[in-house]
Short mmCIF file of C-alpha atoms in Angstrom, two decimals:
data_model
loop_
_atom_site.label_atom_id
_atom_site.label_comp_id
_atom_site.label_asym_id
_atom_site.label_seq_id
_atom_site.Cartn_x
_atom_site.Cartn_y
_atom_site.Cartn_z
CA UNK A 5 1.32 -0.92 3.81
CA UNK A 6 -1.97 -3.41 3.68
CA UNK A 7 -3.58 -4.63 6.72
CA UNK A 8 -5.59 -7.85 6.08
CA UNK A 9 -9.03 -8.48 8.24
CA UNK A 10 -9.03 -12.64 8.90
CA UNK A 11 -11.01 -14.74 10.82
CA UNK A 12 -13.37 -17.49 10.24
CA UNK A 13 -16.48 -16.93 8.30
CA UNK A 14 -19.54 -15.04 9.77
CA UNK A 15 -17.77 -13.23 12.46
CA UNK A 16 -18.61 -9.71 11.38
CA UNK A 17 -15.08 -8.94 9.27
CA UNK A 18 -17.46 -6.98 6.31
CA UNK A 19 -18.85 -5.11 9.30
CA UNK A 20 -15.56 -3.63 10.55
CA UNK A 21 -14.35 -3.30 7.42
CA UNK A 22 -17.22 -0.88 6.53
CA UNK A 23 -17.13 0.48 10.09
CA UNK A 24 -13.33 1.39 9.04
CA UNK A 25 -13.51 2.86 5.85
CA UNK A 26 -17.18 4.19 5.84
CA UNK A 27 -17.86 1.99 2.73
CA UNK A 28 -20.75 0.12 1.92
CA UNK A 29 -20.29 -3.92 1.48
CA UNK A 30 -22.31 -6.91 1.14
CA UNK A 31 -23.22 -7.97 5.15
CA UNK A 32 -25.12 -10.62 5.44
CA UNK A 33 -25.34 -13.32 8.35
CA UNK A 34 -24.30 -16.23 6.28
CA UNK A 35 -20.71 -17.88 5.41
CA UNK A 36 -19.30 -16.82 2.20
CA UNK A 37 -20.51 -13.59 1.98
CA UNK A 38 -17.19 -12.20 1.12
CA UNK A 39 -15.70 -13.84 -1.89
CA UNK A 40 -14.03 -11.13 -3.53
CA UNK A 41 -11.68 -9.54 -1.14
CA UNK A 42 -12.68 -5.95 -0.47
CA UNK A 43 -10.20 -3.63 -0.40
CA UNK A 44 -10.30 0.39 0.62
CA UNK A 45 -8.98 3.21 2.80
CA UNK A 46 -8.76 2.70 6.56
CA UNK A 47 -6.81 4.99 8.46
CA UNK A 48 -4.00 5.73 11.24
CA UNK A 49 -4.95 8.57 13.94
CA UNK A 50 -2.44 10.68 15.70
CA UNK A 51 -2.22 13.93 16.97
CA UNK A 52 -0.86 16.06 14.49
CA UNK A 53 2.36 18.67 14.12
CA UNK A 54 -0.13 21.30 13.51
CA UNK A 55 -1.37 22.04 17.22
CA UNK A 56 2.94 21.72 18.55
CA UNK A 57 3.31 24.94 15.93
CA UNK A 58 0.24 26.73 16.77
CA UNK A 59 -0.70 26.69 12.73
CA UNK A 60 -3.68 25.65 10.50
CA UNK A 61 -2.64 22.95 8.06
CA UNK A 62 -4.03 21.91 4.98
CA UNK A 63 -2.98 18.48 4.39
CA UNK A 64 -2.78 16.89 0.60
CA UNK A 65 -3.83 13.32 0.99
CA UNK A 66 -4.41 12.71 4.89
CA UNK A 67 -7.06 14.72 7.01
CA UNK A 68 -6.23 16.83 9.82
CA UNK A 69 -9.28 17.46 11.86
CA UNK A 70 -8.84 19.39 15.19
CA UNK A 71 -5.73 18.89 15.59
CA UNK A 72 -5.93 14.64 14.98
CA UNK A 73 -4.07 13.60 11.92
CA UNK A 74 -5.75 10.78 10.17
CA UNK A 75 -3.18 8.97 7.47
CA UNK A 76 -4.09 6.63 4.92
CA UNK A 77 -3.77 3.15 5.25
CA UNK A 78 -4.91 0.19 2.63
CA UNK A 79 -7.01 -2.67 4.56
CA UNK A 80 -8.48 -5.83 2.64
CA UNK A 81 -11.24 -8.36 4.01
CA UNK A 82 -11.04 -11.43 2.64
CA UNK A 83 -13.07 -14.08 2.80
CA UNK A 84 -13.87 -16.53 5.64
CA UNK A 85 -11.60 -19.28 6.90
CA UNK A 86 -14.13 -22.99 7.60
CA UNK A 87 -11.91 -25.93 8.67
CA UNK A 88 -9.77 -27.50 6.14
CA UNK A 89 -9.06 -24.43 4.38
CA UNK A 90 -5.10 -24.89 3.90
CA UNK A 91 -6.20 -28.21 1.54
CA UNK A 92 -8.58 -25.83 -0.24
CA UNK A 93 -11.91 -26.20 1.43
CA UNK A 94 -14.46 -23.33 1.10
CA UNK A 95 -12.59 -20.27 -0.01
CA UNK A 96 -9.36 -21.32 1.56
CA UNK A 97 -7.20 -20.88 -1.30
CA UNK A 98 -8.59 -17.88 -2.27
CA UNK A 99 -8.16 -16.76 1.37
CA UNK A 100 -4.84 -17.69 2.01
CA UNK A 101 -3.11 -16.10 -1.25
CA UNK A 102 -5.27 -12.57 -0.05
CA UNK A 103 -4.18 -12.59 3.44
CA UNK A 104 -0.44 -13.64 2.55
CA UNK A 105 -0.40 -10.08 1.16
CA UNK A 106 -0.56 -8.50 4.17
CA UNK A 107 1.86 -6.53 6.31
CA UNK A 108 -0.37 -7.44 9.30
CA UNK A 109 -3.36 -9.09 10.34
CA UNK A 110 -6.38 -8.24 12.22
CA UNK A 111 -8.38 -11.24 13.74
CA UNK A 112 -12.28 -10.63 13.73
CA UNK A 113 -13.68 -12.93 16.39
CA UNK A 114 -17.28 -13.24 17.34
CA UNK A 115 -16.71 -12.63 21.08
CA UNK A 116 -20.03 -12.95 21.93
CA UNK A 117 -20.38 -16.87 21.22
CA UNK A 118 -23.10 -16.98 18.03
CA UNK A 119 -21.30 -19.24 15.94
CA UNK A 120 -19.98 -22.45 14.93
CA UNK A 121 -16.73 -23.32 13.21
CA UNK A 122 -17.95 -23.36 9.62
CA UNK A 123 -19.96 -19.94 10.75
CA UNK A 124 -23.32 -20.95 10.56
CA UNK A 125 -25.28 -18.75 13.41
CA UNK A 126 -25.78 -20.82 16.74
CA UNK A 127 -27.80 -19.72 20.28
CA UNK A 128 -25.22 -17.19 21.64
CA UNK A 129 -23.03 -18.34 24.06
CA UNK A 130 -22.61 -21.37 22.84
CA UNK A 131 -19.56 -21.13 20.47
CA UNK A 132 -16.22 -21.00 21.80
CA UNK A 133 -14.25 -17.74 20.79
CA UNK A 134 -11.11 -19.27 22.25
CA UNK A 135 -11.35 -22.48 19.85
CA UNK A 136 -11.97 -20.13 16.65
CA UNK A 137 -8.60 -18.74 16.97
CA UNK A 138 -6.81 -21.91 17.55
CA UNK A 139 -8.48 -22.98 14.50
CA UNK A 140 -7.59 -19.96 12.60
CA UNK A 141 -4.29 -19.87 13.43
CA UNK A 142 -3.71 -23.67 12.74
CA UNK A 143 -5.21 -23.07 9.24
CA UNK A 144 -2.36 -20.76 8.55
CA UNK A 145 0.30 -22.73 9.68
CA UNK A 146 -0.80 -25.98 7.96
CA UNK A 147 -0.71 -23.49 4.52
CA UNK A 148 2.95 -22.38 5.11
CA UNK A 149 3.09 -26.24 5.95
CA UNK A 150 2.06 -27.58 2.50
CA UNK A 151 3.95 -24.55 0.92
CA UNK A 152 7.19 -25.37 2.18
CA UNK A 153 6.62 -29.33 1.84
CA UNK A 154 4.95 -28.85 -2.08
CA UNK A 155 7.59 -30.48 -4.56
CA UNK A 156 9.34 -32.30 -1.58
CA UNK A 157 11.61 -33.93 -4.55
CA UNK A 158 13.00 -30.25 -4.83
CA UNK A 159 13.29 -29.36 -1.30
CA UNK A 160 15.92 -32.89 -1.55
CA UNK A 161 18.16 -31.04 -4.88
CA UNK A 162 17.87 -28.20 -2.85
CA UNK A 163 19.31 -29.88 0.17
CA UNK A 164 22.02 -31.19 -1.79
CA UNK A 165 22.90 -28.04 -3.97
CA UNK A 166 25.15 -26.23 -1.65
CA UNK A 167 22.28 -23.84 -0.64
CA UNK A 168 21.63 -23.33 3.44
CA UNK A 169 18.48 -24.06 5.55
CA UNK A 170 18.14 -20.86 5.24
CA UNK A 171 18.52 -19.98 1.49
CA UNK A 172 16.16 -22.62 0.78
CA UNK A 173 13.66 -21.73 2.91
CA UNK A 174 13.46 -17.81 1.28
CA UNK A 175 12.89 -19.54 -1.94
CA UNK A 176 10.50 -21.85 -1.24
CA UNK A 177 8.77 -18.42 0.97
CA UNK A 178 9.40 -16.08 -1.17
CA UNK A 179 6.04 -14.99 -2.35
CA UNK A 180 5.23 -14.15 1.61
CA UNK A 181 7.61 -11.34 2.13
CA UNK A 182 9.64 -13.23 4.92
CA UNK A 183 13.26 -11.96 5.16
CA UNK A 184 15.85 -14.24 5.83
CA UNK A 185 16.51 -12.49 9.18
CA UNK A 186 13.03 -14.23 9.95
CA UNK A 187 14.10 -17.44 8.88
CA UNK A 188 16.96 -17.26 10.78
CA UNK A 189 15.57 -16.21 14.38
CA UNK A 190 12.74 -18.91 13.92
CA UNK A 191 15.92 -21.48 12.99
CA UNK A 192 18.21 -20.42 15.91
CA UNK A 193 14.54 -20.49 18.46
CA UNK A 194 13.97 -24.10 17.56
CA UNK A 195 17.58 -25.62 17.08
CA UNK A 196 17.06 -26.64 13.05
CA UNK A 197 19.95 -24.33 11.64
CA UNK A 198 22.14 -27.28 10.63
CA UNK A 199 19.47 -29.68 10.01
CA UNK A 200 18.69 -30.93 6.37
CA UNK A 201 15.12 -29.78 5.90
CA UNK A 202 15.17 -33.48 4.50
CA UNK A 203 15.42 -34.72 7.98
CA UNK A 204 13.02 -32.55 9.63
CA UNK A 205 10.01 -34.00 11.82
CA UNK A 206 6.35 -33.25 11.08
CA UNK A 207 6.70 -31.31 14.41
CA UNK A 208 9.63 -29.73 12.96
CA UNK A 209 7.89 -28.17 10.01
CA UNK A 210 4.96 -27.12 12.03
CA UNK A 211 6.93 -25.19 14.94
CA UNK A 212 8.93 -23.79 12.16
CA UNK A 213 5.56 -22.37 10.00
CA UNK A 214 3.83 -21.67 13.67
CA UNK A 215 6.64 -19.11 14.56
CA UNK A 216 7.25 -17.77 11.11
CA UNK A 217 3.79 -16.76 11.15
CA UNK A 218 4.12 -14.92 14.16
CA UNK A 219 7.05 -12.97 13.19
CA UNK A 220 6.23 -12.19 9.61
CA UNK A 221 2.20 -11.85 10.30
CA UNK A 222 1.68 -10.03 13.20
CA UNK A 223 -2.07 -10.44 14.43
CA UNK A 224 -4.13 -7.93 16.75
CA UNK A 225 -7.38 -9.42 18.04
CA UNK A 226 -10.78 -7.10 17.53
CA UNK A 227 -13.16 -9.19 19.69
CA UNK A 228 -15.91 -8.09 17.85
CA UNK A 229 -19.54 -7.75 19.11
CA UNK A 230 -18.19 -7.01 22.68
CA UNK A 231 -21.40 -5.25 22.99
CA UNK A 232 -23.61 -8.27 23.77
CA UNK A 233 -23.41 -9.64 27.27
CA UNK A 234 -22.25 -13.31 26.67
CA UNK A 235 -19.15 -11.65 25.31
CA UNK A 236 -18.24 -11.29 28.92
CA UNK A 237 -17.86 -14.95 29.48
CA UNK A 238 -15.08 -14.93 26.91
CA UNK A 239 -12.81 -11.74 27.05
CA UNK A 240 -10.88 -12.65 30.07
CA UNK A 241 -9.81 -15.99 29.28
CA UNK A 242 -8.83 -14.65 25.93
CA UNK A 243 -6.84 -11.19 27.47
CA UNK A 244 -4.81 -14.14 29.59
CA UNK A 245 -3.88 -16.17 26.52
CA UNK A 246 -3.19 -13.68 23.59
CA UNK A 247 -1.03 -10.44 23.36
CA UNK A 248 -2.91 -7.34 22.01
CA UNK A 249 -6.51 -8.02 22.23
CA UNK A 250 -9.20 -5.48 21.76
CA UNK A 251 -12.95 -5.49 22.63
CA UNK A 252 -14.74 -3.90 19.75
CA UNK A 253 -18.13 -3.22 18.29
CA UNK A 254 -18.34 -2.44 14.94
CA UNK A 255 -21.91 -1.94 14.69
CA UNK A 256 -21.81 0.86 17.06
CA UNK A 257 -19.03 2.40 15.48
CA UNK A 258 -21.13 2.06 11.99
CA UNK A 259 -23.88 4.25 14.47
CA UNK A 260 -21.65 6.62 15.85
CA UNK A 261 -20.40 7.59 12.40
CA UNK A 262 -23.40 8.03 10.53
CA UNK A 263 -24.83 10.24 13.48
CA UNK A 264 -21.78 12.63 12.94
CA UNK A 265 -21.83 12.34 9.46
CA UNK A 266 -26.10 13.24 9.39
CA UNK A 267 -25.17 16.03 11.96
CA UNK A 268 -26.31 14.62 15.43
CA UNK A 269 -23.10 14.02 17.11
CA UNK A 270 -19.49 15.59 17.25
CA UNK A 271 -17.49 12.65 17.18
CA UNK A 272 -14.24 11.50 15.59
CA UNK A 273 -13.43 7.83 15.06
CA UNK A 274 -11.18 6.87 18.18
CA UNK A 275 -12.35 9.78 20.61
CA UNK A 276 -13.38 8.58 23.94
CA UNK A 277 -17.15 10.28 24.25
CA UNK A 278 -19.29 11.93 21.59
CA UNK A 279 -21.21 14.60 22.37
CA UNK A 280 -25.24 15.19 20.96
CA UNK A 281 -25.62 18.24 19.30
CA UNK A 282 -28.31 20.78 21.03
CA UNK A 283 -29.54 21.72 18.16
CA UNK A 284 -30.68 18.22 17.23
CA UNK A 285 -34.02 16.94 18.20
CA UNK A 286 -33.39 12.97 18.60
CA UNK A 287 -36.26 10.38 18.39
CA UNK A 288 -36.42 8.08 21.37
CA UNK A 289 -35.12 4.89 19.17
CA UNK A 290 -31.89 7.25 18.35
CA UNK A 291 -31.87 8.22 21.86
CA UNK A 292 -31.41 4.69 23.03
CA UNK A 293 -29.17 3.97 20.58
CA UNK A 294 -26.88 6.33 21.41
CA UNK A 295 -27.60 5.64 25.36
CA UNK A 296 -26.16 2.04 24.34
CA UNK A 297 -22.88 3.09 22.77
CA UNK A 298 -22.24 5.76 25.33
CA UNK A 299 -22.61 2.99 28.02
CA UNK A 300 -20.31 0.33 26.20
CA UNK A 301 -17.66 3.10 25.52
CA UNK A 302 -17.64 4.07 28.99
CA UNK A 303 -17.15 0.55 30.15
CA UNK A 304 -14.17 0.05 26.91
CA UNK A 305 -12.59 3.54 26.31
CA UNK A 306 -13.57 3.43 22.66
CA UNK A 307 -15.60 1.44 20.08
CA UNK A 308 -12.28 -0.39 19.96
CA UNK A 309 -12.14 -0.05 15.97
CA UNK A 310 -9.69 2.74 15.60
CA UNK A 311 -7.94 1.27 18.15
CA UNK A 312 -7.65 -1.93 16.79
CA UNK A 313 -6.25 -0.02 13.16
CA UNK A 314 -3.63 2.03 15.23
CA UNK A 315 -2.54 -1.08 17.46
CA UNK A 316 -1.79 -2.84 14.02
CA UNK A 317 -0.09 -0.01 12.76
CA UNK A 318 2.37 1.28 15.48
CA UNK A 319 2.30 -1.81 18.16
CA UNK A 320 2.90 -4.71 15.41
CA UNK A 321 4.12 -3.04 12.25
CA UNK A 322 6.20 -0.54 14.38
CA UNK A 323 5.49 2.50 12.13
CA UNK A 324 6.57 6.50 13.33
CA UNK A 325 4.83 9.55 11.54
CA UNK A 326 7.20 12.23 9.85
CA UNK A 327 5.73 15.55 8.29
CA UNK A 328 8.22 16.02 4.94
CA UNK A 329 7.85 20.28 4.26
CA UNK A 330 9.87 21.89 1.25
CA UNK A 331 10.27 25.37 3.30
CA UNK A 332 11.05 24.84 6.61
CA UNK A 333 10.04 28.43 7.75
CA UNK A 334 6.59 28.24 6.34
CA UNK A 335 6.16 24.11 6.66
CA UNK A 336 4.86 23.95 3.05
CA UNK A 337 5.11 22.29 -0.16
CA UNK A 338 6.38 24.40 -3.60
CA UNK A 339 2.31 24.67 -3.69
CA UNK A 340 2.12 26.74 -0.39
CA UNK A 341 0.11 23.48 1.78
CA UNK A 342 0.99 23.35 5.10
CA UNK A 343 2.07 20.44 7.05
CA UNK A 344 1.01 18.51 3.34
CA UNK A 345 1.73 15.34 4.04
CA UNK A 346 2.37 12.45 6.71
CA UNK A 347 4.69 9.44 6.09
CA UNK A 348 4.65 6.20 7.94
CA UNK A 349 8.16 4.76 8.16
CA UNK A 350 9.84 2.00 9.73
CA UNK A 351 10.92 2.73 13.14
CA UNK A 352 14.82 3.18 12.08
CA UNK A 353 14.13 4.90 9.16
CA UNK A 354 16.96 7.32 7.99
CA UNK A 355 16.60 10.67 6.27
CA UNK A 356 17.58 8.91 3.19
CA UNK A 357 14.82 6.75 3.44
CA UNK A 358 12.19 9.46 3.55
CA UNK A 359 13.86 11.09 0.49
CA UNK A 360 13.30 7.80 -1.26
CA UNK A 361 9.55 7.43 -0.02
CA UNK A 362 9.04 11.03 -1.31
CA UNK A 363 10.13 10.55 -4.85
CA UNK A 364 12.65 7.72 -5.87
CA UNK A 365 14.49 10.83 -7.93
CA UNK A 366 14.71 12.73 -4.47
CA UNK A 367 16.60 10.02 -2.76
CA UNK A 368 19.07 9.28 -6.29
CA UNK A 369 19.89 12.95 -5.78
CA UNK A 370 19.77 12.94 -1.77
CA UNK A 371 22.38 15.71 -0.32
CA UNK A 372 21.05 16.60 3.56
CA UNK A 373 17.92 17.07 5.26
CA UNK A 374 16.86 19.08 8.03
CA UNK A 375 15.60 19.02 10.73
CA UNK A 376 12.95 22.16 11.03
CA UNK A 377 12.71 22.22 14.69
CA UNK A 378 16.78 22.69 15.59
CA UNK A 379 17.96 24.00 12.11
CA UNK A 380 20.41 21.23 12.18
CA UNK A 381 21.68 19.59 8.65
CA UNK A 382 20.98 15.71 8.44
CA UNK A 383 23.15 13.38 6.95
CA UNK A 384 21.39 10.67 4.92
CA UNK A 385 21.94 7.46 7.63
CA UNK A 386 20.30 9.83 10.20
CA UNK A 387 17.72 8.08 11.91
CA UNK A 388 14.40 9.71 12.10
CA UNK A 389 12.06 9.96 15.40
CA UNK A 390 8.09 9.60 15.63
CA UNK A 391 6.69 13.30 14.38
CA UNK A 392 9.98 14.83 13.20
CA UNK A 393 9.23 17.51 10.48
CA UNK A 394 12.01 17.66 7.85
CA UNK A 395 13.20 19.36 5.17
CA UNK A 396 15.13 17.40 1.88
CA UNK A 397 18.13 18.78 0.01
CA UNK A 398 18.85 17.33 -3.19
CA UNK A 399 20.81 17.32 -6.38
CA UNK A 400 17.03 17.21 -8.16
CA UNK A 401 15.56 20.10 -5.94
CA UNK A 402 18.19 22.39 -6.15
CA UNK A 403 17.69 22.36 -10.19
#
């Protein structure tokens, strides 16, 4: 699972991305800063198995931390979109062939208004938020545009080869991950099932590309630097157009976890409040700091960046959380760790399937799973539910 961080250049991406995975990256306030992608360790938080059984886990390659379960998750920032990106413009290549990678998106946007198109720093207030995603969006779709109309010459042998609309279009897309289920709800939506791709409108092509994108690309918004007051002029207007947008400061967040990591503050990314240490003797300037991002999460809920990361990971990419144990009474691994490890899965994901995710030799050898709060035996089409904690039987095991 990779979650890509787009959005045009300058908006603060590097920023989340470190305020996301704690690590350090070139941030600069000037276009192209990014122009290898960065890629590292984000994570999913839920509340974990551990606290439902009353037991203290110790957890193999997630973190359990009072109770909250934070699971691995890879996130890349690439580098900034300018206009005319799809014909290869700035980094747009480069940007394109990153982001196609992704499961889902997450749209930086510089909410507060301090930037132009090409992401050169303007008086804030004076950009237009709303008109950076249009533009980012319409960069996309003009890409899977000149994918699919590349070599029109084959598209034509292609038309005449026997092969469906549909067939066609999974080769030409192949390198995107789009299923030909995809293909085929975006072809029934717009009417072009029996129509020769041949014979298809420039309007065609673009609705077709504009809802693919949708559907294979799913996109959370972080309006980023929600924490300056022009940002306010924006967020509404946006909330009313777009589906699942967030308010987010990823500067503060950066703040809030260096002063837990140095000691000052108990606070876990995504928690509501923080709360300042006694023990701690704060200067004045870390006083008001902290004074700032107290006020901004009591106005938001959160800094918005965890948030944004779970939002992506259970809202778009529809994910549940199953705990995998090999002795059900103790909730271990053969190594004696308890609760060890936490999957993300498909929602609809069988028993069989977490076998398989486990170990490709566990699911070859699959026999039953169980289910270690009823006792019950599995069978492998068995469809899992969010925090089920099972138990696999196989051929391999029982060696």
């Amino acid at each position: 699972m990779l979650i890509g961080l787009i959005g045009k250049a300058n908006v603060g991406k590097s920023t989340f991305f470190s305020a996301s995975t704690d690590n350090v990256v070139n941030i600069a306030n000037y276009p192209f800063t990014t122009v290898k992608p960065n890629l590292g360790i984000c994570h999913a938080r839920v509340k974990c198995v551990c606290t439902e059984f009353g037991i203290k886990d110790n957890p193999v390659h997630s973190i359990c931390i009072d109770g909250v379960r934070f699971i691995p998750i890879e996130i890349v920032d690439v580098a900034g979109l300018v206009p005319g990106a799809h014909e290869g413009k700035g980094l747009g290549n480069k940007f394109l062939d990153d982001a196609r990678q992704a499961d889902a998106l997450i749209h930086i946007i510089d909410l507060s208004g301090s930037t132009d198109l090409e992401g050169r720093p303007i008086a804030t207030g004076t950009g237009d938020p709303v008109e950076d995603i249009k533009f980012v969006e319409e960069e996309f779709d003009l890409w899977l545009v000149s994918i699919i109309k590349r070599d029109w010459d084959k598209i034509r042998e292609l038309d005449s080869s026997g092969l469906n609309t549909t067939q066609i279009l999974k080769k030409r897309l192949s390198g995107l991950g789009v299923t030909e289920s995809a293909i085929d709800k975006v072809l029934n939506s717009l009417n072009l099932h029996n129509k020769k791709i041949k014979d298809w409108t420039e309007q065609d092509t673009l609705d077709f590309c504009h809802n693919t994108r949708r559907i294979v690309k799913p996109v959370v918004i972080a309006a980023n630097k929600a924490d300056i007051s022009s940002s306010n002029n924006f967020l509404q207007q946006i909330v009313e157009k777009y589906p699942h947008v967030i308010p987010c400061t990823s500067e503060l967040e950066i703040l809030l976890r260096k002063a837990a990591k140095n000691g000052f503050v108990h606070y876990l990314p995504g928690d509501n409040s923080f709360e300042i240490k006694e023990s701690m003797q704060l200067s004045e300037k870390q006083k008001d700091a902290l004074h700032i991002v107290s006020e901004f999460i009591k106005k938001h809920g959160t800094t918005g960046v965890q948030e944004i990361i779970n939002i992506a990971c259970f809202n778009l990419l529809k994910k549940i959380v199953v705990y995998p144990v090999e002795d059900e009474s103790k909730l271990t691994d053969k190594k004696g760790n308890i609760l060890p490890e936490a999957y993300l899965l498909n929602e609809g994901s069988t028993a069989k399937d977490l076998a398989i995710a486990v170990h490709q030799e566990l699911g070859k050898g699959f026999l039953f799973a169980i289910d270690v709060r009823t006792k019950r035996r599995l069978g492998a089409d068995h469809k899992l539910k969010n925090n089920d904690v099972i138990k696999i039987v196989s051929a391999t095991s029982r060696k």
